[in-house]
Tab-separated table of C-alpha atoms and ligand atoms in Angstrom:
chain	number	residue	atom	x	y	z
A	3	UNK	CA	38.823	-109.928	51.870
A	4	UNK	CA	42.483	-110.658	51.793
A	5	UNK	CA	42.256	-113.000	48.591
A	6	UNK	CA	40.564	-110.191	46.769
A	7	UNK	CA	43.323	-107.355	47.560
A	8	UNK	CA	45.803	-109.783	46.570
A	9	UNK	CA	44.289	-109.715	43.451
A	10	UNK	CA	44.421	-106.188	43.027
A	11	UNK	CA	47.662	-105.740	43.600
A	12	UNK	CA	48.763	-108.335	41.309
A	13	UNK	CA	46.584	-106.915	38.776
A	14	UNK	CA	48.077	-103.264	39.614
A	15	UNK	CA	51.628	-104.827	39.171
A	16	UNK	CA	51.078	-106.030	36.286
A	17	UNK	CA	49.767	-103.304	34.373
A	18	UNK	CA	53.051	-100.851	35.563
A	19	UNK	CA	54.922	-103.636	33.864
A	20	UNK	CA	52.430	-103.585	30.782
A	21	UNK	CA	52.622	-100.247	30.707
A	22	UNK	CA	56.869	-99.737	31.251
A	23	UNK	CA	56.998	-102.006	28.155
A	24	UNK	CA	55.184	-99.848	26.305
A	25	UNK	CA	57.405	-96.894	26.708
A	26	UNK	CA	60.707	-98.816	26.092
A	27	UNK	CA	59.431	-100.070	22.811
A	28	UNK	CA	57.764	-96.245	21.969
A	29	UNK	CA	62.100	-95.193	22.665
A	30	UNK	CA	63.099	-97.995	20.472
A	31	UNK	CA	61.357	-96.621	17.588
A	32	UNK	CA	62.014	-93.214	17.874
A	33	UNK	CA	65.502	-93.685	18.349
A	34	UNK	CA	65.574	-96.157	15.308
A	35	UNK	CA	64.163	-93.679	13.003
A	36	UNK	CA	66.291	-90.935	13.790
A	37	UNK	CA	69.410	-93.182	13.159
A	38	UNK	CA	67.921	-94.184	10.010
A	39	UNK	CA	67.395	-91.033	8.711
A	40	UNK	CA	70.945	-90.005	9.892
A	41	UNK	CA	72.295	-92.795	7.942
A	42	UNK	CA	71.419	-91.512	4.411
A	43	UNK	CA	71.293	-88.441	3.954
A	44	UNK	CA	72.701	-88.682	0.873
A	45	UNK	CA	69.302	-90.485	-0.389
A	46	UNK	CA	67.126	-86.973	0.168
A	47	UNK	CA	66.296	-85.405	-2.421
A	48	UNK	CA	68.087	-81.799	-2.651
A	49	UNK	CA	66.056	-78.570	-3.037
A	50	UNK	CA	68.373	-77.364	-5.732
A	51	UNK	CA	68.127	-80.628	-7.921
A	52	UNK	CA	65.618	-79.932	-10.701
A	53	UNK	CA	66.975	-76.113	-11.097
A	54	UNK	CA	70.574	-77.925	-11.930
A	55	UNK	CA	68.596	-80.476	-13.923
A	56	UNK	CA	66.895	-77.801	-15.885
A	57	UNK	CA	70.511	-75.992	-17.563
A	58	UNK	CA	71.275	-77.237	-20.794
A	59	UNK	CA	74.185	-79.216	-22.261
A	60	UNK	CA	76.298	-76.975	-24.651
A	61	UNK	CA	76.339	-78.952	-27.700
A	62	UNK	CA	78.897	-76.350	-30.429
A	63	UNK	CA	78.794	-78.292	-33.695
A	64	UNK	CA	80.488	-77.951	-36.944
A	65	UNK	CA	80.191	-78.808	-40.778
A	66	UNK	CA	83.134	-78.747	-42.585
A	67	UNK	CA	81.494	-79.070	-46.224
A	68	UNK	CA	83.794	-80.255	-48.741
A	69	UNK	CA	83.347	-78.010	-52.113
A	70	UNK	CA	86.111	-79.219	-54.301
A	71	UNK	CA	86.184	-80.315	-57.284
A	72	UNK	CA	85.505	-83.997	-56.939
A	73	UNK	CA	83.029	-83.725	-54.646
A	74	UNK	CA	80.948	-82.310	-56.987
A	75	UNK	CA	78.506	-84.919	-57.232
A	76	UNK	CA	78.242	-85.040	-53.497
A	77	UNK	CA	77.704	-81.096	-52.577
A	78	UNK	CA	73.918	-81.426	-52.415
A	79	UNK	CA	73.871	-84.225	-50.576
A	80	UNK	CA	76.590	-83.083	-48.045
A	81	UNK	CA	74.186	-80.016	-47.102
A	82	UNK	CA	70.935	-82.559	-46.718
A	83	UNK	CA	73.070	-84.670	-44.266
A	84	UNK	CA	74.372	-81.207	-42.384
A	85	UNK	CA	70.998	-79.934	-42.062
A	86	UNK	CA	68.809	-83.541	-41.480
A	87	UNK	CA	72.057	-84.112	-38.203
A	88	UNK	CA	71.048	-80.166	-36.783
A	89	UNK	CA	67.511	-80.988	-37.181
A	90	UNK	CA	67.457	-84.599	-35.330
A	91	UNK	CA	69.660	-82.597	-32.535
A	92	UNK	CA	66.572	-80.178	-31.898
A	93	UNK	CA	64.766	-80.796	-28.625
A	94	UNK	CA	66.904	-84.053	-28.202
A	95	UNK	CA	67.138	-85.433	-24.207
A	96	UNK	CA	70.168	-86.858	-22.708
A	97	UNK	CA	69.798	-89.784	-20.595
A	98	UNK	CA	69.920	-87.424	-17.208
A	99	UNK	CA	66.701	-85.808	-18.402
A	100	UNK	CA	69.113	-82.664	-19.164
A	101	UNK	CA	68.377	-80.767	-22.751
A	102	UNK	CA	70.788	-80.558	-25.280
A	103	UNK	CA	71.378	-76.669	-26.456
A	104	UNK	CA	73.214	-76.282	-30.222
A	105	UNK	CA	75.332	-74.248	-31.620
A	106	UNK	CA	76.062	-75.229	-35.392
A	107	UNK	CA	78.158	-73.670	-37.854
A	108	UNK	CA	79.159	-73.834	-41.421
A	109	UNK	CA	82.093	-73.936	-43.450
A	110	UNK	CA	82.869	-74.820	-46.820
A	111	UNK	CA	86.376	-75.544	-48.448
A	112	UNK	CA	87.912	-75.864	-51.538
A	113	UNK	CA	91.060	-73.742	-52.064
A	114	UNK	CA	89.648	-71.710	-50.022
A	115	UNK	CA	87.302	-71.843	-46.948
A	116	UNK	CA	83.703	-69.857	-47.015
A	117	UNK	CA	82.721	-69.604	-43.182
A	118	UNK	CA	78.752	-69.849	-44.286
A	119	UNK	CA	78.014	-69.344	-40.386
A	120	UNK	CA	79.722	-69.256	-36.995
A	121	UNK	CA	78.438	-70.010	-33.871
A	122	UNK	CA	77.657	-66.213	-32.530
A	123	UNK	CA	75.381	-66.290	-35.823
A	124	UNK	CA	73.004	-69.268	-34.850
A	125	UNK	CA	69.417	-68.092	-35.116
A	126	UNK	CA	68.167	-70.882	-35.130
A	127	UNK	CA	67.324	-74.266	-37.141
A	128	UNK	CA	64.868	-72.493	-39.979
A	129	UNK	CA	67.900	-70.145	-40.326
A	130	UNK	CA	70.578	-72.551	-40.412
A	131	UNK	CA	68.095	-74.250	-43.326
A	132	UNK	CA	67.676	-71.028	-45.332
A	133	UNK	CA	71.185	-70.721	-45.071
A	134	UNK	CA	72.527	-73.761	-46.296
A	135	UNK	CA	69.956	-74.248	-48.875
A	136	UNK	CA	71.837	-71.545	-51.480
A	137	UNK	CA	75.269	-72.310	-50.892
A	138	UNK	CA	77.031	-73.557	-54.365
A	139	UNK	CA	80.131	-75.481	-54.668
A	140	UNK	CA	83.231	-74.127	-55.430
A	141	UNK	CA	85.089	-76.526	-57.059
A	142	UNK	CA	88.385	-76.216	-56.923
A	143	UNK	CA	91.140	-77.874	-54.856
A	144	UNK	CA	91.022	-79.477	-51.643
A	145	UNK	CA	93.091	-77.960	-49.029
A	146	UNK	CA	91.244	-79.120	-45.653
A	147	UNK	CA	93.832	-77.746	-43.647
A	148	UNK	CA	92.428	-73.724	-44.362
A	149	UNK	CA	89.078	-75.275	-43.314
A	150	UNK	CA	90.141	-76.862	-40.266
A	151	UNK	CA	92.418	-73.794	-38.833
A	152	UNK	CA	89.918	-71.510	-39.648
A	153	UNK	CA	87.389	-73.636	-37.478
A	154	UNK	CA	89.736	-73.777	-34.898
A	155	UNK	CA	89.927	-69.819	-34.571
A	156	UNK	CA	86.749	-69.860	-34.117
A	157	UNK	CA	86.376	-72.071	-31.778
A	158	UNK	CA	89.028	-70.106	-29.838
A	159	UNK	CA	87.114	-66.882	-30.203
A	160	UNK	CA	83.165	-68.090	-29.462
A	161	UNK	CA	83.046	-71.419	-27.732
A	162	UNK	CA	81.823	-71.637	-24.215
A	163	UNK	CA	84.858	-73.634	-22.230
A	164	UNK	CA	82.207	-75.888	-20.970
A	165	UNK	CA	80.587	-76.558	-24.465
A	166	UNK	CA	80.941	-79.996	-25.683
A	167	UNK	CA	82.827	-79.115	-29.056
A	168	UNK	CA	82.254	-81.443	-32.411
A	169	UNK	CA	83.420	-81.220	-35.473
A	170	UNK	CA	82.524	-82.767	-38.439
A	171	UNK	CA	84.608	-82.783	-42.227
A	172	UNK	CA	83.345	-83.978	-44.761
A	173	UNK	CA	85.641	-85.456	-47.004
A	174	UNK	CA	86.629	-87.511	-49.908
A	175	UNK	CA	90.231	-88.264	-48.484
A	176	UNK	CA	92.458	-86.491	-51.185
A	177	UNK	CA	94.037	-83.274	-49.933
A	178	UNK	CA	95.556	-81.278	-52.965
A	179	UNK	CA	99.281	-82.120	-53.244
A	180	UNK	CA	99.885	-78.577	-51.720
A	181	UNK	CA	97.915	-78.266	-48.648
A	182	UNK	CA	99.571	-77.610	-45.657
A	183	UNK	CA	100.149	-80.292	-43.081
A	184	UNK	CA	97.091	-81.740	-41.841
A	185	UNK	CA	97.807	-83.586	-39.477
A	186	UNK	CA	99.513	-80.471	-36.961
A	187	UNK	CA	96.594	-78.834	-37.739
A	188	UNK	CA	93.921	-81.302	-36.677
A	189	UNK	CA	96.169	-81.636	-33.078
A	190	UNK	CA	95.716	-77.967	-32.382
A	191	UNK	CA	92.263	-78.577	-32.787
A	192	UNK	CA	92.216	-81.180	-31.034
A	193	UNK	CA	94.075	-79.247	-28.169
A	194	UNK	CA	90.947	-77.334	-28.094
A	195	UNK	CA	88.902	-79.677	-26.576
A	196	UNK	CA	87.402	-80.176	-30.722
A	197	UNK	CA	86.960	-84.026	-31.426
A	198	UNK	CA	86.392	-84.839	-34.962
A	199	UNK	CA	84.458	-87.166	-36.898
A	200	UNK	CA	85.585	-87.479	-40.411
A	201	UNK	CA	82.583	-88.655	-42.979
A	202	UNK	CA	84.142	-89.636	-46.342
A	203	UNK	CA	81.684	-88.825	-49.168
A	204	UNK	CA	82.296	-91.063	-51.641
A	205	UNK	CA	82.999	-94.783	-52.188
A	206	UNK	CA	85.949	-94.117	-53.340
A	207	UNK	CA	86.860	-92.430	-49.581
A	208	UNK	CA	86.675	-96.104	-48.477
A	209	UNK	CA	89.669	-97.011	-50.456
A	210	UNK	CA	92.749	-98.051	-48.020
A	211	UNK	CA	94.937	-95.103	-48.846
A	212	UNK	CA	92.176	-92.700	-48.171
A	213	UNK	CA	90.523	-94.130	-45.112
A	214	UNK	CA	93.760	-94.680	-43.757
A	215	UNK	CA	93.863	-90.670	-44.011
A	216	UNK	CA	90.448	-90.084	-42.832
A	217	UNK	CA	91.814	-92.692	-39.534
A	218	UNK	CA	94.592	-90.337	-38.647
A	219	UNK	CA	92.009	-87.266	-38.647
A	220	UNK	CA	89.261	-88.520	-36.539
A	221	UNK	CA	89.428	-88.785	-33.629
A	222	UNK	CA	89.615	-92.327	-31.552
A	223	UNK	CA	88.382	-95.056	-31.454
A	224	UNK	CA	87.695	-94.714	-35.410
A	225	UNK	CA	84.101	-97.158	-34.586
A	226	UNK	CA	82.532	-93.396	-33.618
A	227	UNK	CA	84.453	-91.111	-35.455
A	228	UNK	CA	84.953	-92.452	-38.432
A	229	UNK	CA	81.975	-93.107	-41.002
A	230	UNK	CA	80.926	-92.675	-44.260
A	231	UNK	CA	78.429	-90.315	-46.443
A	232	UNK	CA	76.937	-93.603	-48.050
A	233	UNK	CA	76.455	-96.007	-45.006
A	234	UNK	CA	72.811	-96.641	-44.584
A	235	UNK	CA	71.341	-94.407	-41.823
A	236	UNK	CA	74.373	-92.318	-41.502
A	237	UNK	CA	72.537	-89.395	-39.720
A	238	UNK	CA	71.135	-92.093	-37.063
A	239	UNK	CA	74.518	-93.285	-36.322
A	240	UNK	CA	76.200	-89.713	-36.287
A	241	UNK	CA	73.187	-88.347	-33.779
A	242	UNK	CA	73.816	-91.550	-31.703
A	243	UNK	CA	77.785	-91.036	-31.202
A	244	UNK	CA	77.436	-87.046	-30.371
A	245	UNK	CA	74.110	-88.042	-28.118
A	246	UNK	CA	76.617	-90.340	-26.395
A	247	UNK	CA	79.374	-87.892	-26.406
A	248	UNK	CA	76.929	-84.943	-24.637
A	249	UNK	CA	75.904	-87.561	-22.395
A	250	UNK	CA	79.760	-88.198	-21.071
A	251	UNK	CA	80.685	-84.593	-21.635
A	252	UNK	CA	77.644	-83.218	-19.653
A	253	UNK	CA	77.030	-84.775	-16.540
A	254	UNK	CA	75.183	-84.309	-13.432
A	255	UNK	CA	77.447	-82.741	-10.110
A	256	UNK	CA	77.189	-85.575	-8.090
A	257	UNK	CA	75.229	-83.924	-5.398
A	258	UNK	CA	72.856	-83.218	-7.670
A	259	UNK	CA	69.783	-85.680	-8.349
A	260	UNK	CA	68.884	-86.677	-11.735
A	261	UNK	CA	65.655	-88.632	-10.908
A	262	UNK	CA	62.676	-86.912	-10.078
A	263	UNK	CA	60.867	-88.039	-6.885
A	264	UNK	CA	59.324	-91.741	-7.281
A	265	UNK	CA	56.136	-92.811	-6.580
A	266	UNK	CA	54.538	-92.995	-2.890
A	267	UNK	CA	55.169	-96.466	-1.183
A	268	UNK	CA	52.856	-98.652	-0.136
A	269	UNK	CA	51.704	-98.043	3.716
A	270	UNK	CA	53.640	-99.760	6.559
A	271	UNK	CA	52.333	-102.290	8.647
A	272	UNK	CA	50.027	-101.129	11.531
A	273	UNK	CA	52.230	-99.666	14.922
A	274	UNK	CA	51.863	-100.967	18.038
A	275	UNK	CA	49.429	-101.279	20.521
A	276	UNK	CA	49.112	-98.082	22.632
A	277	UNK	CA	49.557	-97.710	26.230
A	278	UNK	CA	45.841	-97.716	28.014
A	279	UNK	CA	44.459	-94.633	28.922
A	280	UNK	CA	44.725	-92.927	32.618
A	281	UNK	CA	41.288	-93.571	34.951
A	282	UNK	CA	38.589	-91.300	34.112
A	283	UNK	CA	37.343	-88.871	36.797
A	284	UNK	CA	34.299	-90.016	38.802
A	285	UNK	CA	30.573	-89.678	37.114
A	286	UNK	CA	28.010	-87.566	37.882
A	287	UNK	CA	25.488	-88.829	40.835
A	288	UNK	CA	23.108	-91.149	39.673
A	289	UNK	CA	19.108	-90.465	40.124
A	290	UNK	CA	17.413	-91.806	43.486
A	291	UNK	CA	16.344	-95.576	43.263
A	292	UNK	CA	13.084	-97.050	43.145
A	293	UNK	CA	11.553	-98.359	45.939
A	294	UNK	CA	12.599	-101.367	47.358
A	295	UNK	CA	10.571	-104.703	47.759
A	296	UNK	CA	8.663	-105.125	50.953
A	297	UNK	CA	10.491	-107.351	53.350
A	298	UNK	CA	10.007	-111.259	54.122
A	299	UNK	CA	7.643	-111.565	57.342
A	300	UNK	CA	9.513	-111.473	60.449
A	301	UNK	CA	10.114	-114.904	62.452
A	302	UNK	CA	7.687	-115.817	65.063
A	303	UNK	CA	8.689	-114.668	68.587
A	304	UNK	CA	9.641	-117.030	71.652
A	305	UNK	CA	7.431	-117.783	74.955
A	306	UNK	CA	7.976	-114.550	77.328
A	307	UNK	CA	9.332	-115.647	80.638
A	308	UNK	CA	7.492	-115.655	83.875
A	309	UNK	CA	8.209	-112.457	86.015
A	310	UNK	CA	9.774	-112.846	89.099
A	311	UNK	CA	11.025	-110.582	91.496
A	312	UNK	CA	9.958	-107.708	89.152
A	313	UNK	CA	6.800	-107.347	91.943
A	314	UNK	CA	8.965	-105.498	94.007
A	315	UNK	CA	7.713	-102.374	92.720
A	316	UNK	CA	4.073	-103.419	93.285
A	317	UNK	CA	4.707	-104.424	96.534
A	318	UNK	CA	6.406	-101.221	97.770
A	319	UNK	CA	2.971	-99.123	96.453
A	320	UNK	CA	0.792	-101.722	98.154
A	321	UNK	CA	3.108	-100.848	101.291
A	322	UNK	CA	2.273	-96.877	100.520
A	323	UNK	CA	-1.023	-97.073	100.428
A	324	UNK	CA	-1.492	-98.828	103.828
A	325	UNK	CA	0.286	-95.962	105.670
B	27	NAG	C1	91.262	-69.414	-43.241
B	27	NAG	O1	91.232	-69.852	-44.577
B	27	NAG	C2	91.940	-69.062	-45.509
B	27	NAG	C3	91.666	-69.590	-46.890
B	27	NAG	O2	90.367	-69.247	-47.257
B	27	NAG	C4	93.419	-69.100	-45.160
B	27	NAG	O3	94.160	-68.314	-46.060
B	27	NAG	C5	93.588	-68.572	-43.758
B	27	NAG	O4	94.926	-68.713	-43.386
B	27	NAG	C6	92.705	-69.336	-42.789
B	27	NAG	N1	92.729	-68.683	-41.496
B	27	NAG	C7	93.182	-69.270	-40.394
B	27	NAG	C8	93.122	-68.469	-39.139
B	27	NAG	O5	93.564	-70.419	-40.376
């Protein structure tokens, strides 16, 4: 008997220190995920991501067409290259997942500048084509300085302050001896927030006096500004540089998530044992038993003593019946 209720209580000991171990570690983990989750917060994904995600960049971009003279030869394929650069910039993605929304205008120059289209008159890219298509050159001098003012006003008048702003002039790199100064002109521009590539036309453009012209235009570094009409896949290179410039110009607020939510993980390993259950309440009474065996036969009784002195009675009744 005393053994067994050692046993027990052993047993019983054991299982409130089972069972206390059970909680502590159940704590542990509850407090460790709430201090994970505390620690980066930053890692969530915000509700207002994809909405932010969703605006467009501002892409304003202008052709400044040269229509003198000596680029005679080149007009027609001046417009091709305008309209093949708006059409590659249709639907284009930055690398944020953001759209790119353009703007283009138009503007030929000679002696005088022909604004062909502005920005508040973009309808579109099958516009923009059915406008170009007609234009004819106009052959005379080359004063780039009209075009480039005259872009600048209107830059001043339509753009969007948080537009990325491009400009593009054509060129063959010979201003006509009385065109105004260039170079204060481009600046202005360029105080605008404009940043130019210059594209000579010809082969002649690559000629040291003239690219060293068509250097001082563009903007820097002269690797992405500065190209030529004739370089083999001109219109990939050009759609490269302003993709990269959109991409600079146009990022994401910081707080704001570019990815979109990644695939589930893999499941975690399996938790820890749980703590056992409390002692179920007693069962219903069970049904009467059968029967039990009959019993072994009993053991064989002892000799019965003599009787003694247990005559007494008998002798007193003898006694009575003699009187
Ligand atoms: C626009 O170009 C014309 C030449 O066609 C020039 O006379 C005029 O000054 C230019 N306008 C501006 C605002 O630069």
């Amino acid at each position: 008997m005393v053994p067994s209720l050692h046993w027990l209580l052993l047993l019983w000991g054991l299982q409130g220190l089972c069972a206390q171990d059970y909680e502590e570690d159940y704590e542990e983990e509850v407090v460790t995920t709430r201090k994970k989750s505390k620690q980066f917060p930053s890692n969530s994904i915000p509700q207002n991501g994809r909405a932010r995600i969703d605006e467009d960049c501002g892409l304003e971009l202008a052709f400044l067409i040269d229509s003198s003279e000596s680029a005679k030869d080149n007009h027609a394929q001046e417009k091709r290259f305008a309209s093949d650069v708006m059409t590659r910039l249709q639907g284009l993605r930055l690398q944020t997942g953001r759209g790119l929304s353009s703007r283009v205008a138009l503007l030929q120059y000679s002696s005088h500048v022909i604004i062909e289209q502005t920005f508040k008159q973009w309808r579109g890219p099958d516009d923009f084509k059915a406008r170009i298509s007609p234009i004819v050159y106009i052959g005379h001098g080359t004063y780039t300085t009209y075009a480039i003012t005259n872009l600048t006003r209107i830059y001043l008048e339509e753009s969007a302050p948080s537009s990325i702003k491009v400009a593009v002039l054509l060129f063959d790199g010979v201003s006509h001896p009385r065109n105004p100064d260039i170079f204060s002109a481009v600046a202005d521009a360029k105080n605008q927030g404009v940043r130019f590539f210059t594209i000579g036309i010809t082969p002649e453009a690559n000629e040291p006096a003239n690219i060293a012209q068509l250097r001082l235009i563009a903007s820097s570094p002269a690797s992405r500004y500065l190209h030529n009409l004739q370089d083999r896949g001109i219109v990939d290179k050009v759609i490269k540089e302003i993709t990269a410039l959109a991409d600079e110009g146009c990022p994401l607020a910081q707080s704001q998530c570019a990815c979109d939510k990644g695939e589930r993980g893999p499941s975690g390993p399996p938790g820890k044992k749980g703590r056992p259950g409390e002692d179920g309440s007693p069962g219903s009474k069970g049904q009467k038993g059968e029967g039990g065996l009959s019993g072994l036969p009993g053991r064989e009784g002892g000799e019965v003593s003599r009787g003694g002195k247990g005559d007494f009675l008998g002798h007193l009744e003898s006694k009575g019946k003699q009187g």
